[in-house]
Amino acid sequence: MAAAGSAVGLGNIWGFPNQVASNGGAAFLLVYILCCFTVGYPVMVAELAIGRNTKKNPVGAFKALSPGNTIAPLIGMWGVLCGVMIMAFYIVLAGWTFGFIFEQSAGLIGMSDLKGQLSDLSNGHKNAFFSSLFIVLTVWIVSRGVSSGIERAAKTMMPALILLLVFMIGFIISQKGATEGLLLYLRPDLSKINSTLIVSALGQAFFSLSLGMGALITYGSYMDRRQNIPRAAALVTLADLSIAFLAGLLIIPAMYVAQANQVQILDDQGSLISSTGLVFSVLPSLFDSLGWLGTIFGILFFVLLSIAALTSTISLLEVPASYLIDEWGLSRRKAAVGAGTCVGVISIFVAYRPETIGLMVNVFNDFGLPLGGLLICLFLGFFWTSKSALTEIESGRPGSRDGIYGRVWSVCVRYICPTLILVVLCHKFGILAV
Ligand code: PHE
């Protein structure tokens, strides 16, 4: 449940619909689903197995599996760096989400001036304030240890979020204009598939499933030997994919409903306008159009989304914190405060310059996480060996090592995932022009 809490977050509700909008609708959805199953799932099993076997943070885990090797721990260091940088912008988005609880509440009690100020995403002071609140909350929870509280929060938050999404989808698809959005989201136009779309889909899959930076190595290290890793990873992948799918089913039609109400949603080339703030402008206007009942739903929605973001920021901070605890010998409290302060300083900069979020997504999500995933697969497949990983998996799922599951997974981690990731990364740098 904690791993599912890490996966389900703003990546699903903010990142995914935004990517669908900027990459031509259903074609993106199709490639995204393929990326989740062919690359995301095998990498998730790999990370959990490495973590559970070594019972260490990402840097310590690579050290433990390759004693004396100075290169392998760098994979873990890369993860720690990506974790810090991703968290620095994530916390600003989480601050926006948090701020919208108050924005909706201000609307409910008729304070329209305050409501206007709170919905201004470019207001640096406001962004810095809410991001700081969020980071303090995350540091406080992480300094108390990965507790059962996270699992409990994830357990109640996820079904509630799904219910609310389904209810909102029901409302939005009954509105004028929604059918056009539904068609764009569900009827793939394969001619839209190009290298940019594939790079974005893979980056989004890594981001949304919390892969490539060791978050799930860290969570794997807290797992019991009897737990069934393949099953846990399948459940996390399915839960994450379902919530992203529902978010797209809400946001894309909602954009077309907005268009029917004279809001401009297409650019000069006729493509959907997408931006960092897309979801944060579509959703509040959707809630506003529903009157006071909409406001109540709005508050509920942003509360749930803040909890979803919190269970993700906890896992993001847990990576550098567990590194400081294990490798530098710091106490949990000092490690959480130290890592949190470092993230906080960078996030203040992002809070005042939210336009940098796009660049950070480009570097750390679309490049950093797949690169981390590639290195993890190569290390596991050829250094630690997939046989040893399968022996680890075997303890919670007898029959994995010698059965068909083990053979298929092994081929995926050793050959299919590295090849796909490498091709995509080469595309990103324009080395292969297909
Ligand atoms: N998966 C989280 C989300 O979708 C973000 C995240 C990325 C968390 C990487 C941990 C590690 O919001």
Short mmCIF file of C-alpha atoms and ligand atoms in Angstrom, two decimals:
data_model
loop_
_atom_site.label_atom_id
_atom_site.label_comp_id
_atom_site.label_asym_id
_atom_site.label_seq_id
_atom_site.Cartn_x
_atom_site.Cartn_y
_atom_site.Cartn_z
CA MET A 1 0.00 0.00 0.00
CA ALA A 2 2.87 2.38 0.74
CA ALA A 3 4.36 1.69 -2.70
CA ALA A 4 0.96 2.31 -4.28
CA GLY A 5 0.78 5.54 -2.27
CA SER A 6 4.16 6.51 -3.67
CA ALA A 7 3.05 5.77 -7.23
CA VAL A 8 -0.36 7.42 -7.12
CA GLY A 9 0.10 11.15 -6.93
CA LEU A 10 0.29 14.28 -9.03
CA GLY A 11 1.92 12.22 -11.78
CA ASN A 12 -1.50 10.65 -12.36
CA ILE A 13 -3.78 13.65 -11.99
CA TRP A 14 -1.49 16.46 -13.15
CA GLY A 15 1.20 14.82 -15.30
CA PHE A 16 -0.78 12.26 -17.26
CA PRO A 17 -3.67 14.41 -18.59
CA ASN A 18 -1.17 17.16 -19.42
CA GLN A 19 0.91 14.71 -21.46
CA VAL A 20 -2.20 13.32 -23.18
CA ALA A 21 -3.19 16.85 -24.15
CA SER A 22 0.23 17.76 -25.52
CA ASN A 23 0.74 14.45 -27.36
CA GLY A 24 -2.45 14.05 -29.34
CA GLY A 25 -4.81 12.08 -27.11
CA ALA A 26 -5.46 8.34 -27.40
CA ALA A 27 -2.21 7.55 -29.23
CA PHE A 28 -0.36 8.66 -26.09
CA LEU A 29 -2.63 6.55 -23.87
CA LEU A 30 -1.87 3.48 -25.99
CA VAL A 31 1.91 3.92 -25.94
CA TYR A 32 1.77 4.76 -22.24
CA ILE A 33 -0.03 1.50 -21.38
CA LEU A 34 2.58 -0.44 -23.38
CA CYS A 35 5.42 1.35 -21.56
CA CYS A 36 3.89 0.55 -18.15
CA PHE A 37 3.66 -3.17 -18.84
CA THR A 38 6.74 -3.85 -20.97
CA VAL A 39 9.20 -1.58 -19.16
CA GLY A 40 7.63 -0.22 -15.96
CA TYR A 41 6.46 -3.48 -14.41
CA PRO A 42 9.73 -5.46 -14.89
CA VAL A 43 11.78 -2.53 -13.54
CA MET A 44 9.48 -2.27 -10.52
CA VAL A 45 10.00 -5.97 -9.71
CA ALA A 46 13.78 -5.41 -10.12
CA GLU A 47 13.85 -2.44 -7.73
CA LEU A 48 11.78 -4.21 -5.07
CA ALA A 49 13.98 -7.33 -5.31
CA ILE A 50 17.22 -5.32 -4.96
CA GLY A 51 15.81 -3.44 -1.96
CA ARG A 52 14.44 -6.47 -0.19
CA ASN A 53 17.60 -8.49 -0.71
CA THR A 54 20.00 -5.84 0.57
CA LYS A 55 17.71 -4.11 3.09
CA LYS A 56 19.52 -0.88 2.19
CA ASN A 57 19.10 2.58 0.65
CA PRO A 58 19.82 2.81 -3.12
CA VAL A 59 23.53 3.68 -2.72
CA GLY A 60 24.10 1.08 0.00
CA ALA A 61 22.20 -1.53 -1.99
CA PHE A 62 24.53 -1.26 -5.00
CA LYS A 63 27.54 -1.26 -2.68
CA ALA A 64 26.31 -4.41 -0.95
CA LEU A 65 25.72 -6.24 -4.22
CA SER A 66 29.09 -5.31 -5.72
CA PRO A 67 31.66 -5.11 -2.90
CA GLY A 68 34.73 -3.09 -3.88
CA ASN A 69 33.15 -1.74 -7.05
CA THR A 70 33.22 2.06 -7.09
CA ILE A 71 31.08 2.56 -10.19
CA ALA A 72 27.89 0.67 -9.23
CA PRO A 73 27.01 2.88 -6.20
CA LEU A 74 26.94 5.83 -8.62
CA ILE A 75 23.66 4.41 -9.96
CA GLY A 76 22.26 4.93 -6.47
CA MET A 77 23.81 8.42 -6.26
CA TRP A 78 22.12 9.33 -9.53
CA GLY A 79 18.83 8.20 -7.96
CA VAL A 80 19.42 10.38 -4.91
CA LEU A 81 20.14 13.39 -7.14
CA CYS A 82 17.03 12.78 -9.28
CA GLY A 83 14.99 12.35 -6.09
CA VAL A 84 16.09 15.72 -4.73
CA MET A 85 15.53 17.57 -8.01
CA ILE A 86 12.17 15.93 -8.76
CA MET A 87 11.00 16.63 -5.26
CA ALA A 88 12.04 20.29 -5.61
CA PHE A 89 9.46 20.93 -8.33
CA TYR A 90 6.96 18.33 -7.11
CA ILE A 91 6.65 20.16 -3.83
CA VAL A 92 5.64 23.36 -5.69
CA LEU A 93 2.89 21.44 -7.51
CA ALA A 94 1.86 19.89 -4.21
CA GLY A 95 1.76 23.44 -2.78
CA TRP A 96 -0.61 24.46 -5.57
CA THR A 97 -2.85 21.51 -4.74
CA PHE A 98 -2.78 22.40 -1.06
CA GLY A 99 -3.54 26.05 -1.86
CA PHE A 100 -6.62 25.08 -3.84
CA ILE A 101 -8.23 23.61 -0.71
CA PHE A 102 -8.21 27.16 0.66
CA GLU A 103 -9.14 28.67 -2.70
CA GLN A 104 -12.29 26.55 -2.84
CA SER A 105 -13.03 27.24 0.83
CA ALA A 106 -12.65 31.00 0.25
CA GLY A 107 -15.20 30.68 -2.57
CA LEU A 108 -17.61 28.89 -0.26
CA ILE A 109 -17.60 31.73 2.27
CA GLY A 110 -17.79 34.38 -0.43
CA MET A 111 -14.25 35.80 -0.16
CA SER A 112 -13.75 36.26 -3.88
CA ASP A 113 -10.64 38.51 -3.61
CA LEU A 114 -8.78 35.90 -1.59
CA LYS A 115 -10.05 33.19 -3.96
CA GLY A 116 -8.56 35.10 -6.90
CA GLN A 117 -5.19 35.47 -5.16
CA LEU A 118 -5.06 31.82 -4.19
CA SER A 119 -5.70 30.63 -7.74
CA ASP A 120 -2.80 32.70 -9.14
CA LEU A 121 -0.17 30.05 -9.93
CA SER A 122 2.53 32.62 -10.71
CA ASN A 123 2.40 34.30 -7.29
CA GLY A 124 5.87 33.49 -5.92
CA HIS A 125 5.18 34.39 -2.28
CA LYS A 126 2.06 32.24 -2.23
CA ASN A 127 3.85 29.35 -3.96
CA ALA A 128 6.78 29.54 -1.54
CA PHE A 129 4.42 29.62 1.44
CA PHE A 130 2.38 26.56 0.48
CA SER A 131 5.43 24.60 -0.75
CA SER A 132 7.15 25.25 2.57
CA LEU A 133 4.11 24.04 4.48
CA PHE A 134 4.11 20.88 2.41
CA ILE A 135 7.80 20.24 2.89
CA VAL A 136 7.55 20.71 6.65
CA LEU A 137 4.73 18.16 6.73
CA THR A 138 6.78 15.69 4.66
CA VAL A 139 9.90 16.14 6.79
CA TRP A 140 7.86 15.66 9.95
CA ILE A 141 6.40 12.36 8.71
CA VAL A 142 9.72 11.05 7.30
CA SER A 143 11.56 11.93 10.50
CA ARG A 144 9.13 9.67 12.37
CA GLY A 145 9.89 6.71 10.07
CA VAL A 146 7.99 5.01 7.26
CA SER A 147 5.03 4.17 9.44
CA SER A 148 1.83 2.27 9.08
CA GLY A 149 0.16 5.68 8.85
CA ILE A 150 1.28 6.01 5.24
CA GLU A 151 -0.31 2.68 4.39
CA ARG A 152 -3.51 3.61 6.15
CA ALA A 153 -3.64 6.98 4.37
CA ALA A 154 -3.06 5.27 1.01
CA LYS A 155 -5.71 2.65 1.73
CA THR A 156 -8.48 5.18 2.35
CA MET A 157 -7.28 7.86 -0.04
CA MET A 158 -7.19 5.69 -3.16
CA PRO A 159 -10.75 4.28 -3.16
CA ALA A 160 -12.09 7.72 -2.18
CA LEU A 161 -10.17 9.36 -5.03
CA ILE A 162 -11.45 6.76 -7.51
CA LEU A 163 -15.04 7.26 -6.35
CA LEU A 164 -14.80 11.02 -6.65
CA LEU A 165 -13.19 10.79 -10.08
CA VAL A 166 -15.92 8.42 -11.31
CA PHE A 167 -18.59 10.76 -10.01
CA MET A 168 -16.99 13.77 -11.70
CA ILE A 169 -16.54 11.86 -14.97
CA GLY A 170 -20.25 10.93 -14.83
CA PHE A 171 -21.11 14.59 -14.54
CA ILE A 172 -18.70 15.87 -17.18
CA ILE A 173 -19.62 13.39 -19.92
CA SER A 174 -23.23 14.42 -19.67
CA GLN A 175 -22.25 17.98 -20.62
CA LYS A 176 -22.25 19.58 -24.06
CA GLY A 177 -18.94 19.13 -25.90
CA ALA A 178 -17.73 16.14 -23.87
CA THR A 179 -18.15 13.57 -26.67
CA GLU A 180 -15.48 15.26 -28.76
CA GLY A 181 -13.06 15.00 -25.83
CA LEU A 182 -13.97 11.37 -25.23
CA LEU A 183 -13.26 10.51 -28.86
CA LEU A 184 -9.90 12.27 -28.73
CA TYR A 185 -9.01 10.37 -25.57
CA LEU A 186 -10.23 6.93 -26.61
CA ARG A 187 -9.91 6.69 -30.41
CA PRO A 188 -6.19 6.45 -31.24
CA ASP A 189 -4.85 8.21 -34.29
CA LEU A 190 -1.70 6.12 -34.86
CA SER A 191 -0.19 8.76 -37.15
CA LYS A 192 0.33 10.87 -33.99
CA ILE A 193 2.92 8.39 -32.65
CA ASN A 194 6.37 9.93 -33.03
CA SER A 195 9.63 9.93 -31.11
CA THR A 196 8.63 12.88 -28.89
CA LEU A 197 5.47 11.03 -27.89
CA ILE A 198 7.38 7.83 -27.06
CA VAL A 199 10.05 9.65 -25.03
CA SER A 200 7.33 11.45 -23.06
CA ALA A 201 5.31 8.24 -22.52
CA LEU A 202 8.33 6.38 -21.16
CA GLY A 203 9.36 9.31 -18.93
CA GLN A 204 5.78 9.62 -17.67
CA ALA A 205 5.61 5.86 -16.95
CA PHE A 206 8.82 6.02 -14.89
CA PHE A 207 7.64 9.12 -13.05
CA SER A 208 4.14 7.87 -12.35
CA LEU A 209 5.29 4.42 -11.21
CA SER A 210 8.04 6.02 -9.03
CA LEU A 211 10.79 4.14 -10.87
CA GLY A 212 14.39 4.74 -11.85
CA MET A 213 15.59 6.61 -8.77
CA GLY A 214 15.49 3.96 -6.10
CA ALA A 215 12.28 4.97 -4.30
CA LEU A 216 11.10 1.39 -4.66
CA ILE A 217 14.53 0.00 -3.72
CA THR A 218 14.08 1.92 -0.47
CA TYR A 219 10.51 0.65 0.01
CA GLY A 220 11.61 -2.87 -1.00
CA SER A 221 14.16 -2.74 1.81
CA TYR A 222 11.29 -2.47 4.31
CA MET A 223 9.48 -5.47 2.79
CA ASP A 224 9.05 -8.81 4.45
CA ARG A 225 10.66 -11.89 2.84
CA ARG A 226 7.29 -13.63 2.60
CA GLN A 227 5.72 -10.90 0.52
CA ASN A 228 4.96 -11.69 -3.10
CA ILE A 229 6.94 -9.12 -5.13
CA PRO A 230 5.47 -9.91 -8.58
CA ARG A 231 1.94 -9.61 -7.22
CA ALA A 232 2.65 -6.42 -5.28
CA ALA A 233 4.24 -4.83 -8.36
CA ALA A 234 1.30 -5.87 -10.54
CA LEU A 235 -1.18 -4.34 -8.11
CA VAL A 236 0.78 -1.08 -7.88
CA THR A 237 1.05 -0.85 -11.68
CA LEU A 238 -2.67 -1.53 -12.16
CA ALA A 239 -3.78 0.89 -9.43
CA ASP A 240 -1.53 3.62 -10.81
CA LEU A 241 -2.61 3.07 -14.40
CA SER A 242 -6.31 3.01 -13.48
CA ILE A 243 -6.15 6.31 -11.63
CA ALA A 244 -4.20 7.95 -14.47
CA PHE A 245 -6.75 6.60 -16.97
CA LEU A 246 -9.64 8.02 -14.94
CA ALA A 247 -7.89 11.39 -14.61
CA GLY A 248 -7.55 11.57 -18.40
CA LEU A 249 -11.18 10.55 -18.80
CA LEU A 250 -12.10 13.54 -16.68
CA ILE A 251 -9.70 16.26 -17.83
CA ILE A 252 -9.75 15.82 -21.61
CA PRO A 253 -13.57 15.88 -21.95
CA ALA A 254 -13.64 18.70 -19.36
CA MET A 255 -11.46 20.76 -21.69
CA TYR A 256 -13.96 20.31 -24.51
CA VAL A 257 -16.85 21.19 -22.20
CA ALA A 258 -14.91 24.36 -21.38
CA GLN A 259 -14.56 25.01 -25.11
CA ALA A 260 -18.33 24.69 -25.51
CA ASN A 261 -18.44 27.48 -22.91
CA GLN A 262 -16.24 29.71 -25.10
CA VAL A 263 -12.90 28.93 -23.41
CA GLN A 264 -10.01 28.63 -25.87
CA ILE A 265 -8.47 25.16 -25.64
CA LEU A 266 -6.82 24.77 -29.06
CA ASP A 267 -3.69 26.50 -30.33
CA ASP A 268 -3.11 27.88 -33.84
CA GLN A 269 -2.22 24.41 -35.19
CA GLY A 270 -5.44 22.96 -33.78
CA SER A 271 -3.65 20.98 -31.01
CA LEU A 272 -4.83 21.01 -27.41
CA ILE A 273 -3.17 23.72 -25.37
CA SER A 274 -1.23 22.10 -22.56
CA SER A 275 0.80 23.73 -19.86
CA THR A 276 2.07 23.11 -16.38
CA GLY A 277 -1.02 24.80 -15.01
CA LEU A 278 -3.54 23.00 -17.26
CA VAL A 279 -5.14 20.75 -14.68
CA PHE A 280 -5.05 23.51 -12.09
CA SER A 281 -7.10 25.77 -14.33
CA VAL A 282 -9.53 23.18 -15.77
CA LEU A 283 -10.52 21.59 -12.46
CA PRO A 284 -11.25 24.71 -10.38
CA SER A 285 -13.38 26.16 -13.19
CA LEU A 286 -15.22 22.83 -13.39
CA PHE A 287 -15.95 22.96 -9.66
CA ASP A 288 -16.96 26.63 -9.87
CA SER A 289 -19.46 25.88 -12.61
CA LEU A 290 -21.27 23.46 -10.28
CA GLY A 291 -22.20 26.04 -7.64
CA TRP A 292 -21.84 25.38 -3.91
CA LEU A 293 -22.09 21.60 -4.34
CA GLY A 294 -19.17 21.81 -6.76
CA THR A 295 -17.21 23.75 -4.17
CA ILE A 296 -17.76 21.01 -1.59
CA PHE A 297 -16.55 18.45 -4.15
CA GLY A 298 -13.65 20.74 -4.99
CA ILE A 299 -12.51 20.87 -1.37
CA LEU A 300 -12.84 17.11 -1.04
CA PHE A 301 -10.96 16.54 -4.28
CA PHE A 302 -8.02 18.79 -3.39
CA VAL A 303 -7.83 17.27 0.11
CA LEU A 304 -7.58 13.79 -1.44
CA LEU A 305 -5.08 14.96 -4.03
CA SER A 306 -2.96 16.58 -1.31
CA ILE A 307 -2.90 13.27 0.58
CA ALA A 308 -1.94 11.47 -2.66
CA ALA A 309 0.84 14.03 -3.21
CA LEU A 310 1.98 13.64 0.39
CA THR A 311 2.33 9.85 0.14
CA SER A 312 4.51 10.52 -2.94
CA THR A 313 6.67 13.29 -1.43
CA ILE A 314 7.28 11.02 1.57
CA SER A 315 8.75 8.37 -0.75
CA LEU A 316 10.76 10.99 -2.63
CA LEU A 317 12.32 12.33 0.58
CA GLU A 318 12.82 8.83 1.95
CA VAL A 319 15.48 8.20 -0.76
CA PRO A 320 18.00 10.92 0.24
CA ALA A 321 17.04 10.54 3.92
CA SER A 322 17.71 6.78 4.01
CA TYR A 323 20.98 7.43 2.19
CA LEU A 324 22.06 9.95 4.87
CA ILE A 325 21.00 7.58 7.65
CA ASP A 326 22.79 4.48 6.30
CA GLU A 327 25.85 5.97 4.65
CA TRP A 328 26.54 9.06 6.75
CA GLY A 329 25.33 7.65 10.05
CA LEU A 330 22.91 10.53 10.72
CA SER A 331 19.89 10.07 12.96
CA ARG A 332 16.57 9.76 11.10
CA ARG A 333 15.50 13.21 12.32
CA LYS A 334 18.72 14.93 11.21
CA ALA A 335 18.65 13.11 7.86
CA ALA A 336 15.04 14.11 7.16
CA VAL A 337 15.65 17.73 8.15
CA GLY A 338 18.93 17.89 6.17
CA ALA A 339 17.49 16.39 2.98
CA GLY A 340 14.30 18.44 3.39
CA THR A 341 16.26 21.69 3.77
CA CYS A 342 18.27 20.96 0.64
CA VAL A 343 15.07 20.26 -1.34
CA GLY A 344 13.40 23.30 0.25
CA VAL A 345 16.12 25.70 -0.91
CA ILE A 346 15.81 24.54 -4.53
CA SER A 347 12.03 24.50 -4.39
CA ILE A 348 11.92 28.15 -3.23
CA PHE A 349 13.65 29.02 -6.49
CA VAL A 350 11.07 26.97 -8.45
CA ALA A 351 8.26 28.59 -6.45
CA TYR A 352 9.28 32.02 -7.76
CA ARG A 353 10.03 30.74 -11.27
CA PRO A 354 7.34 28.08 -11.96
CA GLU A 355 8.20 28.21 -15.66
CA THR A 356 11.32 26.15 -14.83
CA ILE A 357 9.12 23.13 -14.02
CA GLY A 358 8.90 22.16 -17.72
CA LEU A 359 12.69 22.11 -18.01
CA MET A 360 13.08 20.06 -14.83
CA VAL A 361 10.50 17.54 -16.05
CA ASN A 362 12.44 17.29 -19.29
CA VAL A 363 15.80 16.67 -17.63
CA PHE A 364 14.95 14.63 -14.56
CA ASN A 365 11.76 12.76 -15.54
CA ASP A 366 12.13 12.19 -19.23
CA PHE A 367 15.88 11.61 -19.14
CA GLY A 368 17.00 10.99 -15.54
CA LEU A 369 14.50 8.32 -14.55
CA PRO A 370 14.74 6.17 -17.72
CA LEU A 371 18.55 6.40 -17.46
CA GLY A 372 18.33 5.20 -13.85
CA GLY A 373 16.01 2.37 -14.97
CA LEU A 374 18.44 1.37 -17.71
CA LEU A 375 21.36 1.19 -15.29
CA ILE A 376 19.31 -0.75 -12.74
CA CYS A 377 18.32 -3.34 -15.41
CA LEU A 378 21.88 -3.74 -16.67
CA PHE A 379 23.29 -4.03 -13.18
CA LEU A 380 20.69 -6.55 -12.10
CA GLY A 381 20.69 -8.55 -15.33
CA PHE A 382 24.44 -8.86 -15.88
CA PHE A 383 26.18 -8.09 -12.60
CA TRP A 384 24.04 -9.28 -9.73
CA THR A 385 22.38 -11.65 -12.26
CA SER A 386 18.70 -12.22 -12.73
CA LYS A 387 19.14 -15.72 -11.21
CA SER A 388 20.07 -14.18 -7.85
CA ALA A 389 17.18 -11.70 -8.12
CA LEU A 390 14.80 -14.57 -8.87
CA THR A 391 16.07 -16.45 -5.82
CA GLU A 392 15.08 -13.38 -3.79
CA ILE A 393 11.67 -13.22 -5.48
CA GLU A 394 11.21 -16.98 -4.94
CA SER A 395 10.96 -16.57 -1.15
CA GLY A 396 7.56 -14.86 -1.42
CA ARG A 397 6.43 -16.50 -4.64
CA PRO A 398 7.57 -20.11 -4.90
CA GLY A 399 8.07 -21.31 -8.46
CA SER A 400 9.32 -17.96 -9.79
CA ARG A 401 12.93 -18.98 -10.34
CA ASP A 402 12.47 -21.97 -12.58
CA GLY A 403 9.02 -21.28 -13.98
CA ILE A 404 7.86 -19.37 -17.02
CA TYR A 405 7.49 -16.14 -14.98
CA GLY A 406 11.18 -16.14 -14.14
CA ARG A 407 12.22 -16.77 -17.72
CA VAL A 408 10.01 -14.05 -19.19
CA TRP A 409 10.95 -11.50 -16.53
CA SER A 410 14.62 -12.30 -16.93
CA VAL A 411 14.49 -11.70 -20.70
CA CYS A 412 12.62 -8.44 -20.11
CA VAL A 413 15.13 -7.08 -17.57
CA ARG A 414 18.23 -8.23 -19.42
CA TYR A 415 17.29 -7.43 -23.01
CA ILE A 416 13.88 -5.94 -23.73
CA CYS A 417 13.83 -3.09 -21.16
CA PRO A 418 17.44 -1.94 -21.71
CA THR A 419 16.99 -1.98 -25.50
CA LEU A 420 13.73 -0.05 -25.41
CA ILE A 421 15.04 2.50 -22.92
CA LEU A 422 18.28 2.95 -24.85
CA VAL A 423 16.48 3.48 -28.15
CA VAL A 424 14.19 6.04 -26.54
CA LEU A 425 17.07 7.89 -24.86
CA CYS A 426 19.02 7.95 -28.12
CA HIS A 427 15.97 9.44 -29.81
CA LYS A 428 15.86 12.08 -27.14
CA PHE A 429 19.31 13.17 -28.11
CA GLY A 430 18.55 12.85 -31.81
CA ILE A 431 21.23 10.15 -32.24
CA LEU A 432 18.81 7.82 -34.02
CA ALA A 433 16.54 9.56 -36.46
CA VAL A 434 13.74 7.14 -37.27
N1 PHE B 1 4.91 8.57 -8.71
C1 PHE B 1 4.68 9.83 -8.10
C2 PHE B 1 3.47 10.46 -8.77
O1 PHE B 1 2.93 9.96 -9.70
C3 PHE B 1 5.90 10.72 -8.16
C4 PHE B 1 7.17 10.05 -7.75
C5 PHE B 1 8.20 9.90 -8.67
C6 PHE B 1 7.32 9.56 -6.45
C7 PHE B 1 9.37 9.24 -8.34
C8 PHE B 1 8.50 8.90 -6.08
C9 PHE B 1 9.51 8.74 -7.02
O2 PHE B 1 3.03 11.49 -8.40
#
